[in-house]
Amino acid sequence: MFTLLQNSPDEFIQFLKKHHIRRFHFIYDFDKEKVIASHKVLQPIADFLMQDQRDFAKHEGIFCQLTKKHDVLQAGFIHKTNRGNAAGGTRFWPYATIEDFLRDGLRLSKGMTRKNALAGLWWGGGKGVVAQTDNLDIHNQGLRRDIFREYGELMSAIRGVYVTAEDVGTGPQDIADIFSTTRFSTCIPPTVGGSGNPSQPTATGVVRGMEAALRFFDGGTIKERTIAVQGMGHVGRPLIRMLLEKGAAKVIACDIKQGNIDLVVKECGSERLQPSLVAIGDNSILFTECDVLAPCATGAILNPQTIPQLKTKIVCGAANNQLEDGLRDDDTLFERGILYVPDFLVNRMGIVNCANEQYGYIPNDPYQLRHLETEWEHSIFHVTFKILQISREQGEPPAHTAIRLADVQAEHLHPIFGHRGLDIIKGLVQDRWFEE
Ligand code: NAD
């Protein structure tokens, strides 16, 4: 059963070619309460999605293509468009099986629905996934250009129901290539009107989350605290600088690249900064005795192996999907009395920075800054504090609370366009977009 799902991307690509399929989709039919595939031979995948209890979550649509040049598998996942068309970045990543490819897209796009809703953005949740396969030389610029130009064509073909952006494995040049074939991309280069690198606002958002957590924890601030930061990259660097500026007693930080450590030391060298170079896979910084642990490198680092060894009071960082298993690990942290600030709450500035870039720019844009101030009801500080408070009152771990609140907000309809995304999807199905 479902053997297609255990195919590697390469095997699945051969299957698609054998059946002369270039574009295809899986749509949730809300009337029939069924997932429908565009092609009969793909219905087993639709049935698998229908039966999945964990990740599918009634995704409104998944739109896929096999590129004409280089045969690359690409997809746009649209989870929920009540608050607006789907917005989220595109990941370029290797997958062992088609099930892994699908699950990553599903999980990430559902996460974007929640992140966007909690941020008060009038955007729905979506994510793009492009499969890296062994035969692709991902450092070849010409090849990348072909891949991402065709990805832009996919965005155009699905009529804006999903607006893409940068994510793990994609960079500014890839987005410029996407933008050359579609208007439905954000995070485009500043030279053509885009918003540029969001890492500084992301780091400020993490600081706001920490401040709310510390206020909640003991009424204090960052001053005189010990903070451990894993990852000294684009977010880690400004984060460390701000923590030192705010009077942290000690910032213990690590990275796997000496060059990135050198940049931080050059920018904000201080005797209160204790940087170290670690080997890939060395997670010992997680076990540092500290007030706040800020994961700013990779995901899934909080799991049954690491959580029992943590010696922090609070976890608050930028890395996506820090909990290996969202609900299980949230439970364990809660049982251990460690305050966990959900990552999708504090690292929102990446999407906030680019989601509305078509509305133009104002210096010190109040629509951006309100996320980083304390008054606005959807600000990072305010929402973090509220979630921690509800979590304590209800005896419920904070990520559970955040998800519950996000899921309520995700149902709200866009004040102008209503549930237009669903109408776009219906039009695509009716017009058999995949035959164009
Ligand atoms: P980055 O690649 O610039 O930085 C990550 C750093 O972590 C790199 O310097 C890398 O060498 C280091 N690293 C990797 N594995 C490590 C390990 N095991 N121990 C120590 N260091 C390690 O990425 P970034 O833009 O700074 O983003 C950091 C995290 O935050 C990522 O998970 C990203 O998805 C997430 N995030 C970033 C933004 C943003 O605006 N950049 C927004 C939302 C979420």
PDB file of N, CA, C and O and ligand atoms in Angstrom, residues 91 115 167-168 197-199 202 230-236 254-257 260 278-283 296-299 318-320 347-350, ligand 1:
ATOM      1  N   ARG A  91      11.903  25.953   0.450  1.00  0.00           N
ATOM      2  CA  ARG A  91      13.048  25.196   0.930  1.00  0.00           C
ATOM      3  C   ARG A  91      13.609  24.342  -0.209  1.00  0.00           C
ATOM      4  O   ARG A  91      12.834  23.708  -0.923  1.00  0.00           O
ATOM      5  N   LYS A 115       2.196  30.836  12.400  1.00  0.00           N
ATOM      6  CA  LYS A 115       3.098  31.981  12.593  1.00  0.00           C
ATOM      7  C   LYS A 115       2.427  33.260  12.091  1.00  0.00           C
ATOM      8  O   LYS A 115       2.402  34.282  12.777  1.00  0.00           O
ATOM      9  N   ASP A 167      13.960  30.604   2.019  1.00  0.00           N
ATOM     10  CA  ASP A 167      14.008  29.719   3.189  1.00  0.00           C
ATOM     11  C   ASP A 167      15.323  28.939   3.133  1.00  0.00           C
ATOM     12  O   ASP A 167      16.194  29.235   2.312  1.00  0.00           O
ATOM     13  N   VAL A 168      15.435  27.912   3.959  1.00  0.00           N
ATOM     14  CA  VAL A 168      16.659  27.120   4.012  1.00  0.00           C
ATOM     15  C   VAL A 168      16.984  26.580   2.613  1.00  0.00           C
ATOM     16  O   VAL A 168      16.117  26.013   1.943  1.00  0.00           O
ATOM     17  N   ASN A 197      17.613  41.742   3.777  1.00  0.00           N
ATOM     18  CA  ASN A 197      17.857  40.720   4.799  1.00  0.00           C
ATOM     19  C   ASN A 197      17.070  41.003   6.089  1.00  0.00           C
ATOM     20  O   ASN A 197      17.196  42.071   6.673  1.00  0.00           O
ATOM     21  N   PRO A 198      16.274  40.026   6.568  1.00  0.00           N
ATOM     22  CA  PRO A 198      15.437  40.267   7.750  1.00  0.00           C
ATOM     23  C   PRO A 198      16.103  39.908   9.075  1.00  0.00           C
ATOM     24  O   PRO A 198      15.464  39.953  10.120  1.00  0.00           O
ATOM     25  N   SER A 199      17.394  39.547   9.039  1.00  0.00           N
ATOM     26  CA  SER A 199      17.990  38.944  10.242  1.00  0.00           C
ATOM     27  C   SER A 199      18.037  39.887  11.440  1.00  0.00           C
ATOM     28  O   SER A 199      17.836  39.454  12.577  1.00  0.00           O
ATOM     29  N   THR A 202      14.670  40.000  12.964  1.00  0.00           N
ATOM     30  CA  THR A 202      14.406  38.694  13.591  1.00  0.00           C
ATOM     31  C   THR A 202      15.092  38.627  14.953  1.00  0.00           C
ATOM     32  O   THR A 202      14.500  38.190  15.947  1.00  0.00           O
ATOM     33  N   GLN A 230      23.285  29.318  20.620  1.00  0.00           N
ATOM     34  CA  GLN A 230      23.826  28.323  19.686  1.00  0.00           C
ATOM     35  C   GLN A 230      23.662  28.862  18.269  1.00  0.00           C
ATOM     36  O   GLN A 230      22.543  29.050  17.798  1.00  0.00           O
ATOM     37  N   GLY A 231      24.777  29.125  17.594  1.00  0.00           N
ATOM     38  CA  GLY A 231      24.716  29.647  16.229  1.00  0.00           C
ATOM     39  C   GLY A 231      25.000  31.125  16.200  1.00  0.00           C
ATOM     40  O   GLY A 231      24.275  31.930  16.799  1.00  0.00           O
ATOM     41  N   MET A 232      26.088  31.506  15.513  1.00  0.00           N
ATOM     42  CA  MET A 232      26.498  32.917  15.465  1.00  0.00           C
ATOM     43  C   MET A 232      26.406  33.420  14.019  1.00  0.00           C
ATOM     44  O   MET A 232      27.305  34.089  13.521  1.00  0.00           O
ATOM     45  N   GLY A 233      25.309  33.085  13.363  1.00  0.00           N
ATOM     46  CA  GLY A 233      25.123  33.450  11.962  1.00  0.00           C
ATOM     47  C   GLY A 233      24.371  34.759  11.807  1.00  0.00           C
ATOM     48  O   GLY A 233      24.527  35.695  12.598  1.00  0.00           O
ATOM     49  N   HIS A 234      23.513  34.803  10.796  1.00  0.00           N
ATOM     50  CA  HIS A 234      22.829  36.057  10.464  1.00  0.00           C
ATOM     51  C   HIS A 234      21.976  36.583  11.619  1.00  0.00           C
ATOM     52  O   HIS A 234      21.901  37.792  11.840  1.00  0.00           O
ATOM     53  N   VAL A 235      21.316  35.682  12.350  1.00  0.00           N
ATOM     54  CA  VAL A 235      20.495  36.123  13.484  1.00  0.00           C
ATOM     55  C   VAL A 235      21.346  36.178  14.757  1.00  0.00           C
ATOM     56  O   VAL A 235      21.255  37.136  15.534  1.00  0.00           O
ATOM     57  N   GLY A 236      22.174  35.157  14.958  1.00  0.00           N
ATOM     58  CA  GLY A 236      22.985  35.084  16.177  1.00  0.00           C
ATOM     59  C   GLY A 236      23.843  36.323  16.372  1.00  0.00           C
ATOM     60  O   GLY A 236      23.961  36.845  17.490  1.00  0.00           O
ATOM     61  N   CYS A 254      28.421  29.723  20.522  1.00  0.00           N
ATOM     62  CA  CYS A 254      29.260  28.812  19.742  1.00  0.00           C
ATOM     63  C   CYS A 254      28.803  28.759  18.295  1.00  0.00           C
ATOM     64  O   CYS A 254      27.665  29.111  17.967  1.00  0.00           O
ATOM     65  N   ASP A 255      29.713  28.304  17.464  1.00  0.00           N
ATOM     66  CA  ASP A 255      29.398  28.086  16.052  1.00  0.00           C
ATOM     67  C   ASP A 255      30.337  26.999  15.528  1.00  0.00           C
ATOM     68  O   ASP A 255      31.368  26.705  16.141  1.00  0.00           O
ATOM     69  N   ILE A 256      29.943  26.457  14.391  1.00  0.00           N
ATOM     70  CA  ILE A 256      30.794  25.420  13.782  1.00  0.00           C
ATOM     71  C   ILE A 256      31.740  26.036  12.745  1.00  0.00           C
ATOM     72  O   ILE A 256      32.556  25.334  12.172  1.00  0.00           O
ATOM     73  N   LYS A 257      31.597  27.355  12.539  1.00  0.00           N
ATOM     74  CA  LYS A 257      32.464  28.008  11.540  1.00  0.00           C
ATOM     75  C   LYS A 257      33.259  29.127  12.201  1.00  0.00           C
ATOM     76  O   LYS A 257      32.666  30.084  12.741  1.00  0.00           O
ATOM     77  N   ASN A 260      32.485  32.785  11.124  1.00  0.00           N
ATOM     78  CA  ASN A 260      31.309  33.446  11.711  1.00  0.00           C
ATOM     79  C   ASN A 260      31.605  33.934  13.132  1.00  0.00           C
ATOM     80  O   ASN A 260      31.130  34.995  13.544  1.00  0.00           O
ATOM     81  N   VAL A 278      32.796  24.785  17.762  1.00  0.00           N
ATOM     82  CA  VAL A 278      32.404  23.402  18.089  1.00  0.00           C
ATOM     83  C   VAL A 278      32.354  22.569  16.808  1.00  0.00           C
ATOM     84  O   VAL A 278      32.258  23.114  15.710  1.00  0.00           O
ATOM     85  N   ALA A 279      32.419  21.273  17.010  1.00  0.00           N
ATOM     86  CA  ALA A 279      32.322  20.359  15.858  1.00  0.00           C
ATOM     87  C   ALA A 279      30.853  20.210  15.471  1.00  0.00           C
ATOM     88  O   ALA A 279      29.967  20.395  16.320  1.00  0.00           O
ATOM     89  N   ILE A 280      30.606  19.879  14.200  1.00  0.00           N
ATOM     90  CA  ILE A 280      29.223  19.652  13.771  1.00  0.00           C
ATOM     91  C   ILE A 280      28.644  18.530  14.632  1.00  0.00           C
ATOM     92  O   ILE A 280      29.303  17.513  14.865  1.00  0.00           O
ATOM     93  N   GLY A 281      27.452  18.749  15.137  1.00  0.00           N
ATOM     94  CA  GLY A 281      26.815  17.712  15.966  1.00  0.00           C
ATOM     95  C   GLY A 281      27.121  17.877  17.447  1.00  0.00           C
ATOM     96  O   GLY A 281      26.546  17.178  18.282  1.00  0.00           O
ATOM     97  N   ASP A 282      28.036  18.784  17.785  1.00  0.00           N
ATOM     98  CA  ASP A 282      28.340  19.028  19.203  1.00  0.00           C
ATOM     99  C   ASP A 282      27.286  19.987  19.755  1.00  0.00           C
ATOM    100  O   ASP A 282      27.285  21.176  19.432  1.00  0.00           O
ATOM    101  N   ASN A 283      26.391  19.445  20.583  1.00  0.00           N
ATOM    102  CA  ASN A 283      25.307  20.258  21.124  1.00  0.00           C
ATOM    103  C   ASN A 283      25.533  20.622  22.586  1.00  0.00           C
ATOM    104  O   ASN A 283      24.587  20.963  23.294  1.00  0.00           O
ATOM    105  N   CYS A 296      19.841  29.231  17.849  1.00  0.00           N
ATOM    106  CA  CYS A 296      19.801  30.047  16.623  1.00  0.00           C
ATOM    107  C   CYS A 296      20.587  29.359  15.513  1.00  0.00           C
ATOM    108  O   CYS A 296      21.250  30.019  14.701  1.00  0.00           O
ATOM    109  N   ALA A 297      20.544  28.035  15.505  1.00  0.00           N
ATOM    110  CA  ALA A 297      21.273  27.306  14.458  1.00  0.00           C
ATOM    111  C   ALA A 297      20.291  26.392  13.722  1.00  0.00           C
ATOM    112  O   ALA A 297      19.662  26.801  12.755  1.00  0.00           O
ATOM    113  N   THR A 298      20.146  25.170  14.221  1.00  0.00           N
ATOM    114  CA  THR A 298      19.312  24.189  13.513  1.00  0.00           C
ATOM    115  C   THR A 298      18.116  23.776  14.368  1.00  0.00           C
ATOM    116  O   THR A 298      18.052  24.094  15.558  1.00  0.00           O
ATOM    117  N   GLY A 299      17.199  23.033  13.761  1.00  0.00           N
ATOM    118  CA  GLY A 299      15.991  22.593  14.458  1.00  0.00           C
ATOM    119  C   GLY A 299      16.168  21.253  15.157  1.00  0.00           C
ATOM    120  O   GLY A 299      17.257  20.659  15.138  1.00  0.00           O
ATOM    121  N   ALA A 318      15.750  31.766  17.778  1.00  0.00           N
ATOM    122  CA  ALA A 318      15.206  31.982  16.425  1.00  0.00           C
ATOM    123  C   ALA A 318      15.039  30.700  15.615  1.00  0.00           C
ATOM    124  O   ALA A 318      14.262  30.679  14.659  1.00  0.00           O
ATOM    125  N   ALA A 319      15.788  29.657  15.946  1.00  0.00           N
ATOM    126  CA  ALA A 319      15.792  28.472  15.072  1.00  0.00           C
ATOM    127  C   ALA A 319      14.370  27.937  14.881  1.00  0.00           C
ATOM    128  O   ALA A 319      13.582  27.901  15.831  1.00  0.00           O
ATOM    129  N   ASN A 320      14.077  27.546  13.660  1.00  0.00           N
ATOM    130  CA  ASN A 320      12.762  26.978  13.364  1.00  0.00           C
ATOM    131  C   ASN A 320      12.668  25.554  13.888  1.00  0.00           C
ATOM    132  O   ASN A 320      13.640  24.811  13.844  1.00  0.00           O
ATOM    133  N   ASN A 347      10.253  34.230  16.121  1.00  0.00           N
ATOM    134  CA  ASN A 347      11.080  34.411  14.916  1.00  0.00           C
ATOM    135  C   ASN A 347      10.252  34.892  13.727  1.00  0.00           C
ATOM    136  O   ASN A 347      10.660  34.753  12.585  1.00  0.00           O
ATOM    137  N   ARG A 348       9.118  35.498  14.017  1.00  0.00           N
ATOM    138  CA  ARG A 348       8.197  35.924  12.962  1.00  0.00           C
ATOM    139  C   ARG A 348       8.706  37.047  12.058  1.00  0.00           C
ATOM    140  O   ARG A 348       8.163  37.299  11.003  1.00  0.00           O
ATOM    141  N   MET A 349       9.755  37.789  12.518  1.00  0.00           N
ATOM    142  CA  MET A 349      10.106  38.997  11.762  1.00  0.00           C
ATOM    143  C   MET A 349      10.625  38.676  10.360  1.00  0.00           C
ATOM    144  O   MET A 349      10.590  39.529   9.473  1.00  0.00           O
ATOM    145  N   GLY A 350      11.091  37.435  10.151  1.00  0.00           N
ATOM    146  CA  GLY A 350      11.503  37.050   8.797  1.00  0.00           C
ATOM    147  C   GLY A 350      10.354  37.227   7.829  1.00  0.00           C
ATOM    148  O   GLY A 350      10.480  37.893   6.792  1.00  0.00           O
TER     149      GLY A 350
HETATM  150  P1  NAD B   1      22.599  31.181   9.452  1.00  0.00           P
HETATM  151  O1  NAD B   1      22.834  30.010   8.571  1.00  0.00           O
HETATM  152  O2  NAD B   1      23.087  32.515   9.024  1.00  0.00           O
HETATM  153  O3  NAD B   1      23.189  30.917  10.898  1.00  0.00           O
HETATM  154  C1  NAD B   1      23.187  29.675  11.541  1.00  0.00           C
HETATM  155  C2  NAD B   1      24.533  29.521  12.203  1.00  0.00           C
HETATM  156  O4  NAD B   1      24.519  28.359  12.973  1.00  0.00           O
HETATM  157  C3  NAD B   1      25.682  29.405  11.190  1.00  0.00           C
HETATM  158  O5  NAD B   1      26.680  30.320  11.529  1.00  0.00           O
HETATM  159  C4  NAD B   1      26.128  27.955  11.354  1.00  0.00           C
HETATM  160  O6  NAD B   1      27.509  27.788  11.118  1.00  0.00           O
HETATM  161  C5  NAD B   1      25.751  27.699  12.793  1.00  0.00           C
HETATM  162  N1  NAD B   1      25.572  26.306  13.167  1.00  0.00           N
HETATM  163  C6  NAD B   1      25.008  25.299  12.458  1.00  0.00           C
HETATM  164  N2  NAD B   1      24.968  24.177  13.197  1.00  0.00           N
HETATM  165  C7  NAD B   1      25.503  24.504  14.404  1.00  0.00           C
HETATM  166  C8  NAD B   1      25.733  23.778  15.601  1.00  0.00           C
HETATM  167  N3  NAD B   1      25.402  22.487  15.715  1.00  0.00           N
HETATM  168  N4  NAD B   1      26.288  24.415  16.641  1.00  0.00           N
HETATM  169  C9  NAD B   1      26.630  25.724  16.532  1.00  0.00           C
HETATM  170  N5  NAD B   1      26.429  26.458  15.432  1.00  0.00           N
HETATM  171  C10 NAD B   1      25.878  25.847  14.386  1.00  0.00           C
HETATM  172  O7  NAD B   1      21.021  31.222   9.730  1.00  0.00           O
HETATM  173  P2  NAD B   1      20.209  32.411  10.383  1.00  0.00           P
HETATM  174  O8  NAD B   1      19.583  33.223   9.299  1.00  0.00           O
HETATM  175  O9  NAD B   1      21.036  33.069  11.417  1.00  0.00           O
HETATM  176  O10 NAD B   1      19.021  31.600  11.065  1.00  0.00           O
HETATM  177  C11 NAD B   1      19.228  30.866  12.263  1.00  0.00           C
HETATM  178  C12 NAD B   1      17.984  30.049  12.551  1.00  0.00           C
HETATM  179  O11 NAD B   1      16.862  30.912  12.689  1.00  0.00           O
HETATM  180  C13 NAD B   1      17.616  29.071  11.444  1.00  0.00           C
HETATM  181  O12 NAD B   1      17.015  27.931  12.030  1.00  0.00           O
HETATM  182  C14 NAD B   1      16.569  29.827  10.634  1.00  0.00           C
HETATM  183  O13 NAD B   1      15.691  28.947   9.957  1.00  0.00           O
HETATM  184  C15 NAD B   1      15.851  30.577  11.736  1.00  0.00           C
HETATM  185  N6  NAD B   1      15.197  31.803  11.271  1.00  0.00           N
HETATM  186  C16 NAD B   1      15.908  32.800  10.714  1.00  0.00           C
HETATM  187  C17 NAD B   1      15.277  33.959  10.286  1.00  0.00           C
HETATM  188  C18 NAD B   1      16.050  35.089   9.678  1.00  0.00           C
HETATM  189  O14 NAD B   1      15.510  36.200   9.593  1.00  0.00           O
HETATM  190  N7  NAD B   1      17.283  34.885   9.251  1.00  0.00           N
HETATM  191  C19 NAD B   1      13.887  34.100  10.448  1.00  0.00           C
HETATM  192  C20 NAD B   1      13.166  33.068  11.042  1.00  0.00           C
HETATM  193  C21 NAD B   1      13.844  31.921  11.462  1.00  0.00           C
END
